[in-house]
Short mmCIF file of C-alpha atoms in Angstrom, two decimals:
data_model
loop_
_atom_site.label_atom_id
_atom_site.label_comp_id
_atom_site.label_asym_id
_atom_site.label_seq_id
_atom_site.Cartn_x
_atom_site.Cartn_y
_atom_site.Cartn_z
CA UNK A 1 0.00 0.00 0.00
CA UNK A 2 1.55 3.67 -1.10
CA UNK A 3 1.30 6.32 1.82
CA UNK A 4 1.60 9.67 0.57
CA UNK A 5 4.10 10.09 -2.44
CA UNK A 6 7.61 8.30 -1.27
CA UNK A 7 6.27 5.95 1.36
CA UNK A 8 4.84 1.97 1.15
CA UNK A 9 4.03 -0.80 4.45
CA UNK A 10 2.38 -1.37 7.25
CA UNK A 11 5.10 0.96 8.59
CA UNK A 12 4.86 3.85 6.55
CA UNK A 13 1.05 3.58 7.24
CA UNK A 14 1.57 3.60 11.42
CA UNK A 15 3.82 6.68 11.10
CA UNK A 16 1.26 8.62 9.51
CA UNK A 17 -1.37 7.76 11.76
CA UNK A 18 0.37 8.29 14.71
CA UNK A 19 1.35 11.93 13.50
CA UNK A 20 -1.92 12.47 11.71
CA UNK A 21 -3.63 11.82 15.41
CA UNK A 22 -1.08 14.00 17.53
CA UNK A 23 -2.11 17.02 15.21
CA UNK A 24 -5.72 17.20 16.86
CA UNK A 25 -6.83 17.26 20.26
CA UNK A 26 -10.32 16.58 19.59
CA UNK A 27 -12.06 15.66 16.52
CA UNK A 28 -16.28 15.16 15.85
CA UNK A 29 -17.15 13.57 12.73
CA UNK A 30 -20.76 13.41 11.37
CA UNK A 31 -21.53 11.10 8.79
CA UNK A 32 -25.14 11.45 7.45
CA UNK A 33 -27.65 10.95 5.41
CA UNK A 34 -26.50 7.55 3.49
CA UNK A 35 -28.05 6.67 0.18
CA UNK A 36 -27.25 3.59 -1.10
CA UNK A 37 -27.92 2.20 -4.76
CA UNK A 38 -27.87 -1.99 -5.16
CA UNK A 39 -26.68 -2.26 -8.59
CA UNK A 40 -26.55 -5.95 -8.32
CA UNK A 41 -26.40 -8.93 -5.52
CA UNK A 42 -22.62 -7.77 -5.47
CA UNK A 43 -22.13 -4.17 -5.87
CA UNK A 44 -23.75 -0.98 -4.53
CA UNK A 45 -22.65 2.83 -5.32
CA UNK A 46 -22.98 4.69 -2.01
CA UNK A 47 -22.64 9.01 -1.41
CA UNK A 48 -22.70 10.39 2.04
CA UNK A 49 -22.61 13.52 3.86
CA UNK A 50 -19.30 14.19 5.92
CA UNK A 51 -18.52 17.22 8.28
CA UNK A 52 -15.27 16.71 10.61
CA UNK A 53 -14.20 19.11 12.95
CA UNK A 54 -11.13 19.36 14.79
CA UNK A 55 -8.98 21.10 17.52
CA UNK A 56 -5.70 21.62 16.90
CA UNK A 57 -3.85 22.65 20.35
CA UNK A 58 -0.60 23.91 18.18
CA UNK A 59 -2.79 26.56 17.11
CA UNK A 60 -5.47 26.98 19.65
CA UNK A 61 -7.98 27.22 17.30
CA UNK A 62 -10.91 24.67 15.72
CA UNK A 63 -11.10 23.88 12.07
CA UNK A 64 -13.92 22.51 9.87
CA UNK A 65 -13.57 20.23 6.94
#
């Protein structure tokens, strides 16, 4: 699996996580209002409404996404 543009692994993928989740103090994600298309037995196309918010204590200040 790539992570970002020079990175592969299991590894790679733990590093960013672990940076990615020191950035934010807290974070509130809403995920809403699902529709969901069955194009067969096997396969289904899906959109959803996302709206994160998060507090990053480096800044002191909120930001919405």
């Amino acid at each position: 699996m790539r992570v970002g543009r020079d990175e592969f692994g299991r590894a790679a993928l733990h590093r960013w996580y672990i940076e990615a989740m020191r950035a934010s103090r807290t974070t509130i994600h809403q995920v809403t209002n699902h529709i969901v298309d069955f194009d067969d037995a096997d396969r289904a196309r899906v959109v959803v409404y996302c709206r994160d918010q998060l507090e990053r204590p480096s800044t002191g200040h909120g930001e919405a996404g």
